[in-house]
mmCIF file of C-alpha atoms and ligand atoms in Angstrom:
data_model
loop_
_atom_site.group_PDB
_atom_site.id
_atom_site.type_symbol
_atom_site.label_atom_id
_atom_site.label_comp_id
_atom_site.label_asym_id
_atom_site.label_seq_id
_atom_site.Cartn_x
_atom_site.Cartn_y
_atom_site.Cartn_z
ATOM 1 C CA UNK A 148 78.241 -130.773 15.621
ATOM 2 C CA UNK A 149 81.572 -129.528 14.185
ATOM 3 C CA UNK A 150 83.137 -128.373 17.145
ATOM 4 C CA UNK A 151 86.398 -129.922 17.826
ATOM 5 C CA UNK A 152 87.383 -131.656 21.212
ATOM 6 C CA UNK A 153 90.954 -131.815 22.919
ATOM 7 C CA UNK A 154 91.586 -133.494 26.111
ATOM 8 C CA UNK A 155 94.885 -133.080 27.718
ATOM 9 C CA UNK A 156 97.132 -134.962 30.191
ATOM 10 C CA UNK A 157 97.740 -131.410 32.288
ATOM 11 C CA UNK A 158 96.497 -127.966 32.012
ATOM 12 C CA UNK A 159 100.041 -127.119 30.907
ATOM 13 C CA UNK A 160 99.668 -129.180 28.042
ATOM 14 C CA UNK A 161 96.761 -127.508 26.794
ATOM 15 C CA UNK A 162 98.052 -124.009 27.308
ATOM 16 C CA UNK A 163 101.216 -124.779 25.283
ATOM 17 C CA UNK A 164 98.904 -125.667 22.464
ATOM 18 C CA UNK A 165 96.629 -122.706 22.561
ATOM 19 C CA UNK A 166 100.154 -120.585 23.093
ATOM 20 C CA UNK A 167 101.541 -122.214 19.895
ATOM 21 C CA UNK A 168 98.254 -121.449 17.886
ATOM 22 C CA UNK A 169 98.615 -117.625 18.791
ATOM 23 C CA UNK A 170 102.081 -117.547 18.131
ATOM 24 C CA UNK A 171 101.863 -118.832 14.505
ATOM 25 C CA UNK A 172 98.919 -116.938 13.763
ATOM 26 C CA UNK A 173 100.885 -113.971 14.937
ATOM 27 C CA UNK A 174 103.881 -114.949 13.222
ATOM 28 C CA UNK A 175 102.126 -115.673 10.011
ATOM 29 C CA UNK A 176 99.814 -112.135 10.419
ATOM 30 C CA UNK A 177 101.569 -109.736 12.278
ATOM 31 C CA UNK A 178 98.441 -107.603 12.498
ATOM 32 C CA UNK A 179 96.196 -110.260 14.052
ATOM 33 C CA UNK A 180 93.038 -109.354 15.862
ATOM 34 C CA UNK A 181 92.929 -111.496 19.021
ATOM 35 C CA UNK A 182 89.888 -111.445 21.551
ATOM 36 C CA UNK A 183 90.892 -111.541 25.151
ATOM 37 C CA UNK A 184 89.628 -113.319 28.130
ATOM 38 C CA UNK A 185 89.901 -112.489 31.850
ATOM 39 C CA UNK A 186 89.486 -114.759 34.514
ATOM 40 C CA UNK A 187 92.242 -117.311 36.263
ATOM 41 C CA UNK A 188 91.814 -120.191 33.350
ATOM 42 C CA UNK A 189 94.029 -118.074 30.691
ATOM 43 C CA UNK A 190 96.617 -116.649 33.313
ATOM 44 C CA UNK A 191 98.967 -119.437 32.399
ATOM 45 C CA UNK A 192 98.250 -118.640 28.882
ATOM 46 C CA UNK A 193 99.349 -115.311 29.328
ATOM 47 C CA UNK A 194 102.310 -116.105 30.856
ATOM 48 C CA UNK A 195 103.244 -118.407 28.044
ATOM 49 C CA UNK A 196 102.627 -115.689 25.585
ATOM 50 C CA UNK A 197 105.009 -113.576 27.618
ATOM 51 C CA UNK A 198 107.703 -116.100 27.605
ATOM 52 C CA UNK A 199 107.549 -116.584 23.906
ATOM 53 C CA UNK A 200 107.741 -112.800 23.426
ATOM 54 C CA UNK A 201 110.987 -112.653 25.675
ATOM 55 C CA UNK A 202 112.729 -115.759 24.516
ATOM 56 C CA UNK A 203 111.846 -116.308 21.291
ATOM 57 C CA UNK A 204 111.391 -112.976 19.850
ATOM 58 C CA UNK A 205 107.506 -113.086 19.231
ATOM 59 C CA UNK A 206 106.087 -109.401 18.362
ATOM 60 C CA UNK A 207 102.553 -108.197 19.113
ATOM 61 C CA UNK A 208 103.612 -104.720 17.765
ATOM 62 C CA UNK A 209 101.235 -105.313 15.346
ATOM 63 C CA UNK A 210 98.447 -106.943 16.908
ATOM 64 C CA UNK A 211 95.225 -105.556 17.896
ATOM 65 C CA UNK A 212 93.493 -106.905 20.719
ATOM 66 C CA UNK A 213 89.390 -106.904 22.317
ATOM 67 C CA UNK A 214 88.702 -107.903 25.392
ATOM 68 C CA UNK A 215 85.444 -109.697 26.123
ATOM 69 C CA UNK A 216 84.084 -107.394 29.101
ATOM 70 C CA UNK A 217 84.597 -105.306 31.753
ATOM 71 C CA UNK A 218 82.767 -104.911 35.171
ATOM 72 C CA UNK A 219 80.776 -101.691 35.609
ATOM 73 C CA UNK A 220 81.228 -98.886 38.416
ATOM 74 C CA UNK A 221 84.983 -99.618 39.153
ATOM 75 C CA UNK A 222 87.909 -97.351 38.470
ATOM 76 C CA UNK A 223 90.385 -98.795 35.884
ATOM 77 C CA UNK A 224 93.044 -99.048 38.565
ATOM 78 C CA UNK A 225 91.056 -101.170 40.826
ATOM 79 C CA UNK A 226 92.806 -104.521 41.142
ATOM 80 C CA UNK A 227 89.642 -106.313 39.808
ATOM 81 C CA UNK A 228 88.955 -104.566 36.851
ATOM 82 C CA UNK A 229 89.650 -106.391 33.668
ATOM 83 C CA UNK A 230 91.686 -103.356 32.109
ATOM 84 C CA UNK A 231 93.958 -103.775 35.341
ATOM 85 C CA UNK A 232 94.033 -107.478 35.087
ATOM 86 C CA UNK A 233 95.223 -107.637 31.586
ATOM 87 C CA UNK A 234 98.004 -105.235 31.929
ATOM 88 C CA UNK A 235 99.142 -106.601 34.906
ATOM 89 C CA UNK A 236 99.304 -110.249 33.464
ATOM 90 C CA UNK A 237 99.783 -109.510 29.908
ATOM 91 C CA UNK A 238 99.928 -106.369 28.182
ATOM 92 C CA UNK A 239 102.406 -104.493 30.751
ATOM 93 C CA UNK A 240 104.851 -107.341 29.637
ATOM 94 C CA UNK A 241 104.821 -107.287 25.536
ATOM 95 C CA UNK A 242 105.343 -104.748 22.794
ATOM 96 C CA UNK A 243 101.372 -104.099 22.206
ATOM 97 C CA UNK A 244 101.377 -100.459 21.410
ATOM 98 C CA UNK A 245 98.665 -98.925 23.609
ATOM 99 C CA UNK A 246 96.531 -97.889 21.173
ATOM 100 C CA UNK A 247 95.739 -101.407 20.155
ATOM 101 C CA UNK A 248 94.267 -102.456 23.123
ATOM 102 C CA UNK A 249 90.543 -102.315 23.528
ATOM 103 C CA UNK A 250 88.344 -102.979 26.544
ATOM 104 C CA UNK A 251 84.710 -101.857 27.387
ATOM 105 C CA UNK A 252 84.935 -98.897 29.691
ATOM 106 C CA UNK A 253 84.326 -99.409 33.388
ATOM 107 C CA UNK A 254 82.346 -96.526 34.282
ATOM 108 C CA UNK A 255 80.101 -95.702 31.207
ATOM 109 C CA UNK A 256 77.172 -93.732 32.155
ATOM 110 C CA UNK A 257 73.706 -94.833 31.392
ATOM 111 C CA UNK A 258 73.348 -92.115 28.823
ATOM 112 C CA UNK A 259 76.319 -93.255 26.585
ATOM 113 C CA UNK A 260 75.656 -97.001 27.315
ATOM 114 C CA UNK A 261 74.363 -97.517 23.929
ATOM 115 C CA UNK A 262 76.878 -95.417 21.937
ATOM 116 C CA UNK A 263 79.899 -96.993 23.850
ATOM 117 C CA UNK A 264 78.775 -100.486 23.296
ATOM 118 C CA UNK A 265 78.007 -99.901 19.360
ATOM 119 C CA UNK A 266 81.533 -98.072 19.074
ATOM 120 C CA UNK A 267 83.091 -101.263 20.353
ATOM 121 C CA UNK A 268 81.382 -103.454 17.815
ATOM 122 C CA UNK A 269 82.172 -100.817 14.934
ATOM 123 C CA UNK A 270 85.798 -100.876 16.346
ATOM 124 C CA UNK A 271 85.797 -104.537 15.883
ATOM 125 C CA UNK A 272 84.416 -104.420 12.463
ATOM 126 C CA UNK A 273 86.872 -101.476 11.370
ATOM 127 C CA UNK A 274 89.960 -103.792 12.809
ATOM 128 C CA UNK A 275 88.904 -106.643 10.325
ATOM 129 C CA UNK A 276 86.961 -108.831 12.924
ATOM 130 C CA UNK A 277 88.601 -111.126 15.419
ATOM 131 C CA UNK A 278 90.894 -113.724 13.898
ATOM 132 C CA UNK A 279 91.064 -115.635 17.230
ATOM 133 C CA UNK A 280 88.888 -115.606 20.326
ATOM 134 C CA UNK A 281 89.987 -116.817 23.908
ATOM 135 C CA UNK A 282 87.213 -118.001 26.264
ATOM 136 C CA UNK A 283 86.743 -119.383 29.276
ATOM 137 C CA UNK A 284 83.648 -120.583 30.614
ATOM 138 C CA UNK A 285 81.524 -119.379 33.871
ATOM 139 C CA UNK A 286 79.897 -121.698 36.066
ATOM 140 C CA UNK A 287 76.568 -120.098 34.797
ATOM 141 C CA UNK A 288 77.801 -121.531 31.483
ATOM 142 C CA UNK A 289 78.675 -117.954 30.119
ATOM 143 C CA UNK A 290 81.465 -116.683 27.584
ATOM 144 C CA UNK A 291 82.523 -113.264 28.282
ATOM 145 C CA UNK A 292 79.490 -112.439 30.595
ATOM 146 C CA UNK A 293 76.523 -113.719 28.592
ATOM 147 C CA UNK A 294 74.537 -114.643 31.040
ATOM 148 C CA UNK A 295 71.581 -117.547 30.758
ATOM 149 C CA UNK A 296 68.893 -115.912 28.681
ATOM 150 C CA UNK A 297 71.749 -114.193 26.398
ATOM 151 C CA UNK A 298 70.405 -114.585 22.706
ATOM 152 C CA UNK A 299 72.818 -116.152 19.861
ATOM 153 C CA UNK A 300 72.943 -112.742 18.091
ATOM 154 C CA UNK A 301 73.402 -110.582 21.243
ATOM 155 C CA UNK A 302 75.739 -107.980 20.480
ATOM 156 C CA UNK A 303 77.867 -105.959 23.103
ATOM 157 C CA UNK A 304 75.599 -104.237 25.696
ATOM 158 C CA UNK A 305 75.465 -103.649 29.646
ATOM 159 C CA UNK A 306 74.295 -106.977 31.436
ATOM 160 C CA UNK A 307 73.306 -107.695 34.948
ATOM 161 C CA UNK A 308 75.478 -110.461 36.614
ATOM 162 C CA UNK A 309 73.646 -113.381 37.764
ATOM 163 C CA UNK A 310 74.112 -114.245 41.355
ATOM 164 C CA UNK A 311 76.182 -117.438 40.766
ATOM 165 C CA UNK A 312 78.583 -115.196 38.857
ATOM 166 C CA UNK A 313 78.711 -112.497 41.342
ATOM 167 C CA UNK A 314 79.328 -115.449 44.303
ATOM 168 C CA UNK A 315 82.219 -116.964 42.475
ATOM 169 C CA UNK A 316 83.617 -113.578 42.259
ATOM 170 C CA UNK A 317 83.140 -112.508 45.820
ATOM 171 C CA UNK A 318 86.362 -113.867 47.222
ATOM 172 C CA UNK A 319 88.631 -112.084 44.946
ATOM 173 C CA UNK A 320 86.501 -108.920 46.139
ATOM 174 C CA UNK A 321 86.770 -109.308 49.365
ATOM 175 C CA UNK A 322 83.061 -109.811 49.453
ATOM 176 C CA UNK A 323 79.881 -110.095 47.560
ATOM 177 C CA UNK A 324 78.819 -106.786 48.375
ATOM 178 C CA UNK A 325 82.205 -105.466 46.576
ATOM 179 C CA UNK A 326 80.893 -106.943 43.347
ATOM 180 C CA UNK A 327 79.739 -104.964 40.765
ATOM 181 C CA UNK A 328 76.267 -105.699 39.778
ATOM 182 C CA UNK A 329 76.840 -105.205 36.023
ATOM 183 C CA UNK A 330 79.199 -105.245 33.350
ATOM 184 C CA UNK A 331 79.726 -104.605 29.547
ATOM 185 C CA UNK A 332 80.168 -107.892 27.378
ATOM 186 C CA UNK A 333 80.537 -108.733 23.918
ATOM 187 C CA UNK A 334 77.647 -110.153 23.073
ATOM 188 C CA UNK A 335 77.081 -114.024 21.898
ATOM 189 C CA UNK A 336 76.847 -112.782 18.210
ATOM 190 C CA UNK A 337 80.043 -110.685 18.724
ATOM 191 C CA UNK A 338 81.968 -113.649 19.820
ATOM 192 C CA UNK A 339 80.501 -116.168 17.388
ATOM 193 C CA UNK A 340 81.698 -113.950 14.660
ATOM 194 C CA UNK A 341 85.390 -114.518 15.373
ATOM 195 C CA UNK A 342 86.767 -116.758 13.081
ATOM 196 C CA UNK A 343 88.455 -119.043 15.530
ATOM 197 C CA UNK A 344 87.474 -119.542 18.627
ATOM 198 C CA UNK A 345 89.274 -121.827 21.412
ATOM 199 C CA UNK A 346 87.328 -122.242 24.998
ATOM 200 C CA UNK A 347 89.863 -123.385 27.665
ATOM 201 C CA UNK A 348 88.448 -125.509 30.826
ATOM 202 C CA UNK A 349 90.581 -127.033 33.687
ATOM 203 C CA UNK A 350 89.765 -128.915 36.782
ATOM 204 C CA UNK A 351 86.917 -130.770 37.530
ATOM 205 C CA UNK A 352 84.690 -127.719 38.859
ATOM 206 C CA UNK A 353 83.928 -127.331 35.212
ATOM 207 C CA UNK A 354 83.043 -131.024 34.038
ATOM 208 C CA UNK A 355 79.278 -130.392 34.764
ATOM 209 C CA UNK A 356 78.872 -127.328 32.595
ATOM 210 C CA UNK A 357 81.440 -128.476 30.019
ATOM 211 C CA UNK A 358 79.200 -131.394 29.716
ATOM 212 C CA UNK A 359 76.140 -129.471 29.439
ATOM 213 C CA UNK A 360 77.708 -127.028 26.830
ATOM 214 C CA UNK A 361 79.230 -129.836 24.619
ATOM 215 C CA UNK A 362 76.481 -132.398 25.055
ATOM 216 C CA UNK A 363 73.088 -131.080 25.198
ATOM 217 C CA UNK A 364 71.238 -129.448 22.885
ATOM 218 C CA UNK A 365 72.276 -125.795 22.142
ATOM 219 C CA UNK A 366 70.390 -123.588 24.554
ATOM 220 C CA UNK A 367 70.337 -119.935 25.346
ATOM 221 C CA UNK A 368 70.443 -120.813 29.111
ATOM 222 C CA UNK A 369 74.188 -121.681 28.512
ATOM 223 C CA UNK A 370 75.728 -119.386 26.123
ATOM 224 C CA UNK A 371 78.878 -121.549 25.641
ATOM 225 C CA UNK A 372 76.217 -124.290 23.628
ATOM 226 C CA UNK A 373 76.111 -121.617 20.911
ATOM 227 C CA UNK A 374 80.054 -122.834 19.980
ATOM 228 C CA UNK A 375 78.249 -126.323 18.914
ATOM 229 C CA UNK A 376 77.353 -124.659 15.599
ATOM 230 C CA UNK A 377 80.549 -122.709 14.885
ATOM 231 C CA UNK A 378 82.561 -123.795 12.121
ATOM 232 C CA UNK A 379 85.777 -123.568 13.813
ATOM 233 C CA UNK A 380 85.853 -123.557 17.621
ATOM 234 C CA UNK A 381 87.362 -125.999 19.927
ATOM 235 C CA UNK A 382 87.344 -126.938 23.333
ATOM 236 C CA UNK A 383 90.618 -127.432 25.123
ATOM 237 C CA UNK A 384 90.207 -129.243 28.148
ATOM 238 C CA UNK A 385 92.113 -131.276 31.297
ATOM 239 C CA UNK A 386 91.279 -134.630 32.201
ATOM 240 C CA UNK A 387 89.335 -132.939 35.212
ATOM 241 C CA UNK A 388 87.299 -130.701 33.010
ATOM 242 C CA UNK A 389 86.412 -133.279 30.769
ATOM 243 C CA UNK A 390 85.821 -136.057 33.218
ATOM 244 C CA UNK A 391 81.850 -135.709 32.771
ATOM 245 C CA UNK A 392 81.871 -136.173 28.979
HETATM 246 C C1 GLP B 257 84.126 -114.401 34.634
HETATM 247 C C2 GLP B 257 84.887 -114.137 33.483
HETATM 248 C C3 GLP B 257 84.588 -115.097 31.994
HETATM 249 C C4 GLP B 257 85.443 -116.156 32.588
HETATM 250 C C5 GLP B 257 84.926 -116.771 33.888
HETATM 251 C C6 GLP B 257 85.403 -117.819 34.656
HETATM 252 O O1 GLP B 257 82.846 -114.600 34.664
HETATM 253 N N1 GLP B 257 83.924 -112.901 32.561
HETATM 254 O O2 GLP B 257 85.555 -114.728 31.058
HETATM 255 O O3 GLP B 257 85.297 -117.170 31.821
HETATM 256 O O4 GLP B 257 84.968 -115.626 34.900
HETATM 257 O O5 GLP B 257 86.654 -117.572 35.292
HETATM 258 P P1 GLP B 257 87.585 -118.695 35.832
HETATM 259 O O6 GLP B 257 88.480 -118.773 34.526
HETATM 260 O O7 GLP B 257 88.170 -117.703 36.829
HETATM 261 O O8 GLP B 257 86.923 -119.812 36.214
#
């Protein structure tokens, strides 16, 4: 197993390291391609990158981004859409051109789904592939929205959300019945094609799924376990998330 494990004294310490990695990538390669994630975990990372932009002149003018996933059936302006999330927490506060930002659509018609997903894959390829992919981890062990059963070579597609995932999202949507039932997600294969991958997990609530992803045999029941085989993947954990290892 080549995966690197970094256990930090605090979430803030982990965030600083990841932000510095991204900053030095972008300084060395201004046209870097970043794979971005949503959820509560990366919010402080985006705050730190915004700080580096404002205070230390870190420019995203030539950076291209691809987000992992997007709910289906919401307007982009919906507060819980990932398009909205990413603009609110990150894009609105940096100098990235709108044309360099990519997220899957949030209201893709069934008839257009395959071509939409193939076009997303093609756009990643045309940009030169993802240099640095940020990940969180869901309670089902998913990366992006690759729920249990997602094959290692899966590509961008529409996926039915697991009951646990929808339950976890219910409070922010104001009730389970408000949570979309499906999403478009990069596949495990799409994610594993990134040159460098950093999974962040904080808090004891993540300890058990982090243990499964790192310490149990690779299985499509825990898509994060596929990272064990990636040549340049790391887990950045705080003490809580590492407490079951
Ligand atoms: C959602 C996102 C994932 C994220 C997960 C965990 O399912 N699609 O990308 O990793 O939530 O979210 P949190 O960071 O809030 O625990």
